[in-house]
Amino acid sequence: MDRKIFHFCMGTTAAFLALYGASAFLALFFPVLDPEFIGEWSTVFSVSFLLSAAAALVRDFKPVFSRFPKSFTFIPLVLIVMYPMIIDTVVVKYWVLGLYQGSALLIALLIYAFRTYENSDYAYMLVGVIFFAITFLLYWIPESLFTLPVYAWMILTSSGILILTVGYNRAYNLDEQILDQEKRKETWFA
Protein backbone atom coordinates (compact mmCIF):
# COMPACT_ATOMS: atom_id res chain seq x y z
CA MET A 1 0.00 0.00 0.00
CA ASP A 2 1.22 3.47 -0.84
CA ARG A 3 2.50 5.31 2.25
CA LYS A 4 0.37 8.36 1.49
CA ILE A 5 -2.79 6.26 1.41
CA PHE A 6 -1.75 4.39 4.57
CA HIS A 7 -1.14 7.58 6.58
CA PHE A 8 -4.35 9.17 5.34
CA CYS A 9 -6.40 6.05 6.14
CA MET A 10 -4.94 5.72 9.64
CA GLY A 11 -5.45 9.42 10.34
CA THR A 12 -9.01 9.55 9.07
CA THR A 13 -9.86 6.36 10.97
CA ALA A 14 -8.55 7.98 14.14
CA ALA A 15 -10.52 11.16 13.44
CA PHE A 16 -13.70 9.21 12.73
CA LEU A 17 -13.38 7.24 15.96
CA ALA A 18 -12.71 10.38 17.97
CA LEU A 19 -15.71 12.12 16.41
CA TYR A 20 -17.81 9.06 17.18
CA GLY A 21 -16.68 9.28 20.79
CA ALA A 22 -17.47 12.98 20.89
CA SER A 23 -20.96 12.22 19.64
CA ALA A 24 -21.48 9.71 22.43
CA PHE A 25 -23.92 12.14 23.97
CA LEU A 26 -26.43 10.63 21.52
CA ALA A 27 -26.35 7.60 23.79
CA LEU A 28 -28.30 9.67 26.29
CA PHE A 29 -31.32 9.21 24.03
CA PHE A 30 -30.77 5.46 23.80
CA PRO A 31 -30.75 3.88 27.27
CA VAL A 32 -29.02 0.71 26.04
CA LEU A 33 -25.76 2.54 25.31
CA ASP A 34 -23.49 4.01 27.98
CA PRO A 35 -22.01 7.33 26.76
CA GLU A 36 -18.90 7.01 28.92
CA PHE A 37 -18.23 3.53 27.55
CA ILE A 38 -18.55 4.72 23.94
CA GLY A 39 -16.39 7.79 24.56
CA GLU A 40 -13.74 5.83 26.44
CA TRP A 41 -13.35 3.10 23.84
CA SER A 42 -13.42 5.48 20.90
CA THR A 43 -10.67 7.47 22.60
CA VAL A 44 -8.59 4.32 23.02
CA PHE A 45 -9.08 3.36 19.38
CA SER A 46 -8.49 6.85 17.97
CA VAL A 47 -5.33 7.57 19.95
CA SER A 48 -3.97 4.10 19.13
CA PHE A 49 -4.59 4.56 15.42
CA LEU A 50 -3.12 8.06 15.53
CA LEU A 51 0.07 6.88 17.22
CA SER A 52 0.35 4.01 14.76
CA ALA A 53 0.04 6.43 11.84
CA ALA A 54 2.57 8.75 13.47
CA ALA A 55 5.00 5.86 13.94
CA ALA A 56 4.64 4.99 10.26
CA LEU A 57 5.23 8.64 9.36
CA VAL A 58 8.36 8.82 11.53
CA ARG A 59 9.58 5.59 9.94
CA ASP A 60 9.14 7.06 6.45
CA PHE A 61 11.03 10.24 7.40
CA LYS A 62 14.10 8.26 8.40
CA PRO A 63 16.75 7.28 5.87
CA VAL A 64 16.30 3.76 4.52
CA PHE A 65 19.33 2.37 6.36
CA SER A 66 18.08 3.50 9.79
CA ARG A 67 14.39 2.60 9.57
CA PHE A 68 12.83 0.28 12.10
CA PRO A 69 10.75 -2.67 10.82
CA LYS A 70 7.30 -1.79 9.49
CA SER A 71 5.67 -4.14 12.02
CA PHE A 72 6.85 -1.83 14.84
CA THR A 73 4.47 0.85 13.59
CA PHE A 74 1.56 -1.26 14.83
CA ILE A 75 2.80 -1.45 18.44
CA PRO A 76 0.48 1.37 19.64
CA LEU A 77 -2.47 -0.82 18.62
CA VAL A 78 -1.55 -3.16 21.49
CA LEU A 79 -3.41 -0.76 23.79
CA ILE A 80 -6.70 -1.86 22.22
CA VAL A 81 -6.03 -5.46 23.24
CA MET A 82 -4.58 -4.62 26.66
CA TYR A 83 -7.11 -1.95 27.66
CA PRO A 84 -9.68 -4.40 29.12
CA MET A 85 -7.05 -5.44 31.68
CA ILE A 86 -6.77 -1.92 33.10
CA ILE A 87 -10.32 -0.69 32.54
CA ASP A 88 -11.30 -1.27 36.19
CA THR A 89 -8.23 0.49 37.58
CA VAL A 90 -9.22 4.13 37.31
CA VAL A 91 -5.83 5.68 38.06
CA VAL A 92 -3.90 3.44 35.66
CA LYS A 93 -6.57 3.84 32.98
CA TYR A 94 -6.42 7.63 33.02
CA TRP A 95 -2.65 7.61 33.31
CA VAL A 96 -2.30 5.39 30.22
CA LEU A 97 -4.75 7.49 28.19
CA GLY A 98 -2.96 10.68 29.22
CA LEU A 99 0.41 9.14 28.38
CA TYR A 100 -0.82 8.11 24.95
CA GLN A 101 -2.22 11.58 24.27
CA GLY A 102 1.02 13.17 25.47
CA SER A 103 2.98 10.87 23.18
CA ALA A 104 0.78 11.87 20.25
CA LEU A 105 1.42 15.53 21.09
CA LEU A 106 5.18 15.03 21.32
CA ILE A 107 5.31 13.12 18.03
CA ALA A 108 3.20 15.79 16.33
CA LEU A 109 5.56 18.49 17.62
CA LEU A 110 8.60 16.58 16.36
CA ILE A 111 7.02 15.96 12.96
CA TYR A 112 5.99 19.59 12.64
CA ALA A 113 9.46 20.79 13.64
CA PHE A 114 11.05 18.49 11.07
CA ARG A 115 8.72 19.57 8.28
CA THR A 116 9.03 23.26 9.17
CA TYR A 117 12.80 22.95 9.01
CA GLU A 118 12.44 21.70 5.45
CA ASN A 119 9.65 24.04 4.33
CA SER A 120 7.57 26.62 6.19
CA ASP A 121 4.37 25.92 4.23
CA TYR A 122 3.08 23.39 6.74
CA ALA A 123 0.71 25.63 8.73
CA TYR A 124 -1.99 22.99 9.08
CA MET A 125 0.38 20.84 11.07
CA LEU A 126 0.94 23.67 13.53
CA VAL A 127 -2.81 24.15 13.99
CA GLY A 128 -3.23 20.41 14.58
CA VAL A 129 -0.46 20.43 17.18
CA ILE A 130 -2.06 23.42 18.92
CA PHE A 131 -5.37 21.54 19.10
CA PHE A 132 -3.52 18.58 20.59
CA ALA A 133 -1.84 20.80 23.19
CA ILE A 134 -5.18 22.31 24.22
CA THR A 135 -6.70 18.83 24.39
CA PHE A 136 -3.87 17.54 26.52
CA LEU A 137 -4.24 20.45 28.94
CA LEU A 138 -8.02 20.03 29.14
CA TYR A 139 -7.56 16.34 29.85
CA TRP A 140 -5.28 16.90 32.85
CA ILE A 141 -6.71 20.08 34.39
CA PRO A 142 -9.05 19.18 37.27
CA GLU A 143 -12.74 19.87 36.75
CA SER A 144 -12.87 21.91 39.95
CA LEU A 145 -10.90 24.74 38.28
CA PHE A 146 -13.44 25.39 35.52
CA THR A 147 -16.65 23.97 34.13
CA LEU A 148 -16.48 22.54 30.62
CA PRO A 149 -18.61 19.97 28.82
CA VAL A 150 -17.29 16.44 29.21
CA TYR A 151 -16.93 15.99 25.46
CA ALA A 152 -15.02 19.23 24.79
CA TRP A 153 -11.61 17.57 24.88
CA MET A 154 -12.86 14.77 22.60
CA ILE A 155 -14.07 17.30 20.04
CA LEU A 156 -10.72 19.11 20.16
CA THR A 157 -8.87 15.79 19.81
CA SER A 158 -10.87 14.81 16.75
CA SER A 159 -10.39 18.28 15.26
CA GLY A 160 -6.64 18.09 15.87
CA ILE A 161 -6.40 14.65 14.28
CA LEU A 162 -8.39 15.75 11.27
CA ILE A 163 -6.43 18.99 10.79
CA LEU A 164 -3.11 17.16 11.19
CA THR A 165 -4.18 14.54 8.64
CA VAL A 166 -5.25 17.23 6.15
CA GLY A 167 -2.00 19.09 6.84
CA TYR A 168 0.07 16.03 6.09
CA ASN A 169 -1.94 15.36 2.95
CA ARG A 170 -1.46 18.95 1.74
CA ALA A 171 2.24 18.84 2.59
CA TYR A 172 2.70 15.59 0.73
CA ASN A 173 0.95 16.99 -2.34
CA LEU A 174 3.11 20.11 -2.04
CA ASP A 175 6.25 17.96 -2.11
CA GLU A 176 4.98 16.18 -5.23
CA GLN A 177 4.32 19.53 -6.93
CA ILE A 178 7.84 20.74 -6.11
CA LEU A 179 9.35 17.53 -7.50
CA ASP A 180 7.24 17.85 -10.66
CA GLN A 181 8.41 21.45 -11.15
CA GLU A 182 12.05 20.41 -10.73
CA LYS A 183 11.60 17.61 -13.27
CA ARG A 184 10.05 20.07 -15.71
CA LYS A 185 13.02 22.41 -15.27
CA GLU A 186 15.43 19.54 -15.92
CA THR A 187 13.61 18.47 -19.08
CA TRP A 188 13.29 22.07 -20.28
CA PHE A 189 17.05 22.57 -20.36
CA ALA A 190 17.81 19.12 -21.79
PDB file of C-alpha atoms in Angstrom:
ATOM      1  CA  MET A   1       0.000   0.000   0.000  1.00  0.00           C
ATOM      2  CA  ASP A   2       1.217   3.467  -0.838  1.00  0.00           C
ATOM      3  CA  ARG A   3       2.500   5.306   2.248  1.00  0.00           C
ATOM      4  CA  LYS A   4       0.369   8.364   1.492  1.00  0.00           C
ATOM      5  CA  ILE A   5      -2.792   6.259   1.405  1.00  0.00           C
ATOM      6  CA  PHE A   6      -1.748   4.387   4.565  1.00  0.00           C
ATOM      7  CA  HIS A   7      -1.145   7.580   6.580  1.00  0.00           C
ATOM      8  CA  PHE A   8      -4.345   9.168   5.342  1.00  0.00           C
ATOM      9  CA  CYS A   9      -6.404   6.050   6.144  1.00  0.00           C
ATOM     10  CA  MET A  10      -4.944   5.722   9.642  1.00  0.00           C
ATOM     11  CA  GLY A  11      -5.448   9.424  10.344  1.00  0.00           C
ATOM     12  CA  THR A  12      -9.006   9.546   9.069  1.00  0.00           C
ATOM     13  CA  THR A  13      -9.856   6.362  10.975  1.00  0.00           C
ATOM     14  CA  ALA A  14      -8.551   7.981  14.143  1.00  0.00           C
ATOM     15  CA  ALA A  15     -10.522  11.160  13.438  1.00  0.00           C
ATOM     16  CA  PHE A  16     -13.702   9.207  12.733  1.00  0.00           C
ATOM     17  CA  LEU A  17     -13.384   7.235  15.961  1.00  0.00           C
ATOM     18  CA  ALA A  18     -12.705  10.385  17.969  1.00  0.00           C
ATOM     19  CA  LEU A  19     -15.706  12.124  16.411  1.00  0.00           C
ATOM     20  CA  TYR A  20     -17.807   9.060  17.180  1.00  0.00           C
ATOM     21  CA  GLY A  21     -16.683   9.280  20.790  1.00  0.00           C
ATOM     22  CA  ALA A  22     -17.473  12.977  20.889  1.00  0.00           C
ATOM     23  CA  SER A  23     -20.958  12.216  19.636  1.00  0.00           C
ATOM     24  CA  ALA A  24     -21.475   9.707  22.428  1.00  0.00           C
ATOM     25  CA  PHE A  25     -23.919  12.139  23.973  1.00  0.00           C
ATOM     26  CA  LEU A  26     -26.432  10.629  21.525  1.00  0.00           C
ATOM     27  CA  ALA A  27     -26.351   7.597  23.789  1.00  0.00           C
ATOM     28  CA  LEU A  28     -28.297   9.671  26.294  1.00  0.00           C
ATOM     29  CA  PHE A  29     -31.317   9.209  24.034  1.00  0.00           C
ATOM     30  CA  PHE A  30     -30.772   5.459  23.801  1.00  0.00           C
ATOM     31  CA  PRO A  31     -30.751   3.877  27.275  1.00  0.00           C
ATOM     32  CA  VAL A  32     -29.015   0.711  26.040  1.00  0.00           C
ATOM     33  CA  LEU A  33     -25.755   2.543  25.313  1.00  0.00           C
ATOM     34  CA  ASP A  34     -23.493   4.008  27.976  1.00  0.00           C
ATOM     35  CA  PRO A  35     -22.015   7.326  26.761  1.00  0.00           C
ATOM     36  CA  GLU A  36     -18.901   7.014  28.918  1.00  0.00           C
ATOM     37  CA  PHE A  37     -18.229   3.531  27.554  1.00  0.00           C
ATOM     38  CA  ILE A  38     -18.546   4.722  23.943  1.00  0.00           C
ATOM     39  CA  GLY A  39     -16.388   7.787  24.559  1.00  0.00           C
ATOM     40  CA  GLU A  40     -13.737   5.830  26.436  1.00  0.00           C
ATOM     41  CA  TRP A  41     -13.346   3.096  23.838  1.00  0.00           C
ATOM     42  CA  SER A  42     -13.422   5.476  20.898  1.00  0.00           C
ATOM     43  CA  THR A  43     -10.667   7.474  22.595  1.00  0.00           C
ATOM     44  CA  VAL A  44      -8.589   4.319  23.016  1.00  0.00           C
ATOM     45  CA  PHE A  45      -9.082   3.364  19.380  1.00  0.00           C
ATOM     46  CA  SER A  46      -8.494   6.848  17.968  1.00  0.00           C
ATOM     47  CA  VAL A  47      -5.331   7.572  19.947  1.00  0.00           C
ATOM     48  CA  SER A  48      -3.967   4.099  19.134  1.00  0.00           C
ATOM     49  CA  PHE A  49      -4.586   4.557  15.421  1.00  0.00           C
ATOM     50  CA  LEU A  50      -3.121   8.056  15.534  1.00  0.00           C
ATOM     51  CA  LEU A  51       0.073   6.875  17.222  1.00  0.00           C
ATOM     52  CA  SER A  52       0.350   4.011  14.761  1.00  0.00           C
ATOM     53  CA  ALA A  53       0.041   6.432  11.837  1.00  0.00           C
ATOM     54  CA  ALA A  54       2.574   8.755  13.470  1.00  0.00           C
ATOM     55  CA  ALA A  55       5.005   5.864  13.944  1.00  0.00           C
ATOM     56  CA  ALA A  56       4.639   4.994  10.257  1.00  0.00           C
ATOM     57  CA  LEU A  57       5.231   8.636   9.363  1.00  0.00           C
ATOM     58  CA  VAL A  58       8.355   8.821  11.535  1.00  0.00           C
ATOM     59  CA  ARG A  59       9.578   5.586   9.940  1.00  0.00           C
ATOM     60  CA  ASP A  60       9.135   7.064   6.454  1.00  0.00           C
ATOM     61  CA  PHE A  61      11.028  10.238   7.395  1.00  0.00           C
ATOM     62  CA  LYS A  62      14.105   8.258   8.396  1.00  0.00           C
ATOM     63  CA  PRO A  63      16.749   7.279   5.865  1.00  0.00           C
ATOM     64  CA  VAL A  64      16.297   3.761   4.518  1.00  0.00           C
ATOM     65  CA  PHE A  65      19.325   2.369   6.358  1.00  0.00           C
ATOM     66  CA  SER A  66      18.079   3.503   9.795  1.00  0.00           C
ATOM     67  CA  ARG A  67      14.391   2.601   9.566  1.00  0.00           C
ATOM     68  CA  PHE A  68      12.830   0.278  12.097  1.00  0.00           C
ATOM     69  CA  PRO A  69      10.745  -2.669  10.821  1.00  0.00           C
ATOM     70  CA  LYS A  70       7.297  -1.792   9.490  1.00  0.00           C
ATOM     71  CA  SER A  71       5.669  -4.142  12.019  1.00  0.00           C
ATOM     72  CA  PHE A  72       6.849  -1.835  14.836  1.00  0.00           C
ATOM     73  CA  THR A  73       4.470   0.849  13.587  1.00  0.00           C
ATOM     74  CA  PHE A  74       1.558  -1.260  14.829  1.00  0.00           C
ATOM     75  CA  ILE A  75       2.798  -1.451  18.442  1.00  0.00           C
ATOM     76  CA  PRO A  76       0.476   1.373  19.638  1.00  0.00           C
ATOM     77  CA  LEU A  77      -2.474  -0.818  18.625  1.00  0.00           C
ATOM     78  CA  VAL A  78      -1.548  -3.158  21.488  1.00  0.00           C
ATOM     79  CA  LEU A  79      -3.414  -0.757  23.787  1.00  0.00           C
ATOM     80  CA  ILE A  80      -6.699  -1.862  22.220  1.00  0.00           C
ATOM     81  CA  VAL A  81      -6.029  -5.463  23.244  1.00  0.00           C
ATOM     82  CA  MET A  82      -4.577  -4.621  26.664  1.00  0.00           C
ATOM     83  CA  TYR A  83      -7.109  -1.950  27.661  1.00  0.00           C
ATOM     84  CA  PRO A  84      -9.680  -4.395  29.120  1.00  0.00           C
ATOM     85  CA  MET A  85      -7.049  -5.438  31.679  1.00  0.00           C
ATOM     86  CA  ILE A  86      -6.774  -1.921  33.096  1.00  0.00           C
ATOM     87  CA  ILE A  87     -10.321  -0.692  32.542  1.00  0.00           C
ATOM     88  CA  ASP A  88     -11.302  -1.271  36.194  1.00  0.00           C
ATOM     89  CA  THR A  89      -8.233   0.489  37.578  1.00  0.00           C
ATOM     90  CA  VAL A  90      -9.217   4.127  37.307  1.00  0.00           C
ATOM     91  CA  VAL A  91      -5.827   5.681  38.060  1.00  0.00           C
ATOM     92  CA  VAL A  92      -3.903   3.440  35.657  1.00  0.00           C
ATOM     93  CA  LYS A  93      -6.567   3.838  32.975  1.00  0.00           C
ATOM     94  CA  TYR A  94      -6.419   7.632  33.024  1.00  0.00           C
ATOM     95  CA  TRP A  95      -2.648   7.609  33.306  1.00  0.00           C
ATOM     96  CA  VAL A  96      -2.298   5.391  30.223  1.00  0.00           C
ATOM     97  CA  LEU A  97      -4.754   7.487  28.191  1.00  0.00           C
ATOM     98  CA  GLY A  98      -2.959  10.683  29.222  1.00  0.00           C
ATOM     99  CA  LEU A  99       0.407   9.144  28.384  1.00  0.00           C
ATOM    100  CA  TYR A 100      -0.823   8.105  24.950  1.00  0.00           C
ATOM    101  CA  GLN A 101      -2.216  11.575  24.267  1.00  0.00           C
ATOM    102  CA  GLY A 102       1.023  13.172  25.474  1.00  0.00           C
ATOM    103  CA  SER A 103       2.979  10.871  23.184  1.00  0.00           C
ATOM    104  CA  ALA A 104       0.784  11.871  20.250  1.00  0.00           C
ATOM    105  CA  LEU A 105       1.419  15.532  21.094  1.00  0.00           C
ATOM    106  CA  LEU A 106       5.183  15.032  21.318  1.00  0.00           C
ATOM    107  CA  ILE A 107       5.311  13.118  18.033  1.00  0.00           C
ATOM    108  CA  ALA A 108       3.205  15.786  16.331  1.00  0.00           C
ATOM    109  CA  LEU A 109       5.558  18.493  17.617  1.00  0.00           C
ATOM    110  CA  LEU A 110       8.598  16.577  16.355  1.00  0.00           C
ATOM    111  CA  ILE A 111       7.024  15.958  12.958  1.00  0.00           C
ATOM    112  CA  TYR A 112       5.989  19.595  12.639  1.00  0.00           C
ATOM    113  CA  ALA A 113       9.458  20.793  13.641  1.00  0.00           C
ATOM    114  CA  PHE A 114      11.048  18.491  11.070  1.00  0.00           C
ATOM    115  CA  ARG A 115       8.720  19.566   8.283  1.00  0.00           C
ATOM    116  CA  THR A 116       9.034  23.256   9.175  1.00  0.00           C
ATOM    117  CA  TYR A 117      12.802  22.953   9.010  1.00  0.00           C
ATOM    118  CA  GLU A 118      12.439  21.699   5.448  1.00  0.00           C
ATOM    119  CA  ASN A 119       9.653  24.036   4.333  1.00  0.00           C
ATOM    120  CA  SER A 120       7.570  26.618   6.189  1.00  0.00           C
ATOM    121  CA  ASP A 121       4.372  25.924   4.234  1.00  0.00           C
ATOM    122  CA  TYR A 122       3.078  23.391   6.743  1.00  0.00           C
ATOM    123  CA  ALA A 123       0.712  25.630   8.730  1.00  0.00           C
ATOM    124  CA  TYR A 124      -1.993  22.990   9.075  1.00  0.00           C
ATOM    125  CA  MET A 125       0.384  20.838  11.071  1.00  0.00           C
ATOM    126  CA  LEU A 126       0.943  23.673  13.534  1.00  0.00           C
ATOM    127  CA  VAL A 127      -2.809  24.146  13.989  1.00  0.00           C
ATOM    128  CA  GLY A 128      -3.233  20.406  14.579  1.00  0.00           C
ATOM    129  CA  VAL A 129      -0.464  20.430  17.176  1.00  0.00           C
ATOM    130  CA  ILE A 130      -2.059  23.419  18.918  1.00  0.00           C
ATOM    131  CA  PHE A 131      -5.366  21.537  19.096  1.00  0.00           C
ATOM    132  CA  PHE A 132      -3.521  18.576  20.593  1.00  0.00           C
ATOM    133  CA  ALA A 133      -1.844  20.800  23.186  1.00  0.00           C
ATOM    134  CA  ILE A 134      -5.183  22.308  24.219  1.00  0.00           C
ATOM    135  CA  THR A 135      -6.700  18.834  24.385  1.00  0.00           C
ATOM    136  CA  PHE A 136      -3.874  17.538  26.519  1.00  0.00           C
ATOM    137  CA  LEU A 137      -4.237  20.454  28.939  1.00  0.00           C
ATOM    138  CA  LEU A 138      -8.016  20.027  29.135  1.00  0.00           C
ATOM    139  CA  TYR A 139      -7.563  16.344  29.855  1.00  0.00           C
ATOM    140  CA  TRP A 140      -5.276  16.897  32.846  1.00  0.00           C
ATOM    141  CA  ILE A 141      -6.706  20.085  34.395  1.00  0.00           C
ATOM    142  CA  PRO A 142      -9.051  19.185  37.271  1.00  0.00           C
ATOM    143  CA  GLU A 143     -12.744  19.872  36.750  1.00  0.00           C
ATOM    144  CA  SER A 144     -12.866  21.909  39.948  1.00  0.00           C
ATOM    145  CA  LEU A 145     -10.899  24.739  38.277  1.00  0.00           C
ATOM    146  CA  PHE A 146     -13.435  25.394  35.523  1.00  0.00           C
ATOM    147  CA  THR A 147     -16.647  23.966  34.128  1.00  0.00           C
ATOM    148  CA  LEU A 148     -16.482  22.545  30.625  1.00  0.00           C
ATOM    149  CA  PRO A 149     -18.612  19.972  28.819  1.00  0.00           C
ATOM    150  CA  VAL A 150     -17.288  16.440  29.205  1.00  0.00           C
ATOM    151  CA  TYR A 151     -16.931  15.986  25.464  1.00  0.00           C
ATOM    152  CA  ALA A 152     -15.020  19.228  24.794  1.00  0.00           C
ATOM    153  CA  TRP A 153     -11.608  17.569  24.876  1.00  0.00           C
ATOM    154  CA  MET A 154     -12.865  14.773  22.596  1.00  0.00           C
ATOM    155  CA  ILE A 155     -14.074  17.304  20.043  1.00  0.00           C
ATOM    156  CA  LEU A 156     -10.716  19.107  20.159  1.00  0.00           C
ATOM    157  CA  THR A 157      -8.875  15.789  19.807  1.00  0.00           C
ATOM    158  CA  SER A 158     -10.874  14.811  16.751  1.00  0.00           C
ATOM    159  CA  SER A 159     -10.386  18.284  15.257  1.00  0.00           C
ATOM    160  CA  GLY A 160      -6.640  18.090  15.870  1.00  0.00           C
ATOM    161  CA  ILE A 161      -6.401  14.650  14.283  1.00  0.00           C
ATOM    162  CA  LEU A 162      -8.394  15.754  11.269  1.00  0.00           C
ATOM    163  CA  ILE A 163      -6.425  18.988  10.786  1.00  0.00           C
ATOM    164  CA  LEU A 164      -3.114  17.157  11.191  1.00  0.00           C
ATOM    165  CA  THR A 165      -4.179  14.543   8.635  1.00  0.00           C
ATOM    166  CA  VAL A 166      -5.247  17.230   6.153  1.00  0.00           C
ATOM    167  CA  GLY A 167      -1.996  19.090   6.843  1.00  0.00           C
ATOM    168  CA  TYR A 168       0.073  16.028   6.090  1.00  0.00           C
ATOM    169  CA  ASN A 169      -1.936  15.361   2.950  1.00  0.00           C
ATOM    170  CA  ARG A 170      -1.461  18.955   1.738  1.00  0.00           C
ATOM    171  CA  ALA A 171       2.236  18.842   2.589  1.00  0.00           C
ATOM    172  CA  TYR A 172       2.701  15.593   0.728  1.00  0.00           C
ATOM    173  CA  ASN A 173       0.949  16.987  -2.339  1.00  0.00           C
ATOM    174  CA  LEU A 174       3.108  20.108  -2.035  1.00  0.00           C
ATOM    175  CA  ASP A 175       6.245  17.961  -2.108  1.00  0.00           C
ATOM    176  CA  GLU A 176       4.982  16.177  -5.232  1.00  0.00           C
ATOM    177  CA  GLN A 177       4.323  19.525  -6.931  1.00  0.00           C
ATOM    178  CA  ILE A 178       7.842  20.743  -6.110  1.00  0.00           C
ATOM    179  CA  LEU A 179       9.346  17.534  -7.503  1.00  0.00           C
ATOM    180  CA  ASP A 180       7.240  17.853 -10.662  1.00  0.00           C
ATOM    181  CA  GLN A 181       8.413  21.449 -11.151  1.00  0.00           C
ATOM    182  CA  GLU A 182      12.049  20.406 -10.729  1.00  0.00           C
ATOM    183  CA  LYS A 183      11.601  17.605 -13.269  1.00  0.00           C
ATOM    184  CA  ARG A 184      10.046  20.065 -15.711  1.00  0.00           C
ATOM    185  CA  LYS A 185      13.016  22.410 -15.274  1.00  0.00           C
ATOM    186  CA  GLU A 186      15.431  19.541 -15.922  1.00  0.00           C
ATOM    187  CA  THR A 187      13.610  18.467 -19.083  1.00  0.00           C
ATOM    188  CA  TRP A 188      13.289  22.070 -20.278  1.00  0.00           C
ATOM    189  CA  PHE A 189      17.048  22.567 -20.364  1.00  0.00           C
ATOM    190  CA  ALA A 190      17.808  19.120 -21.790  1.00  0.00           C
TER     191      ALA A 190
END
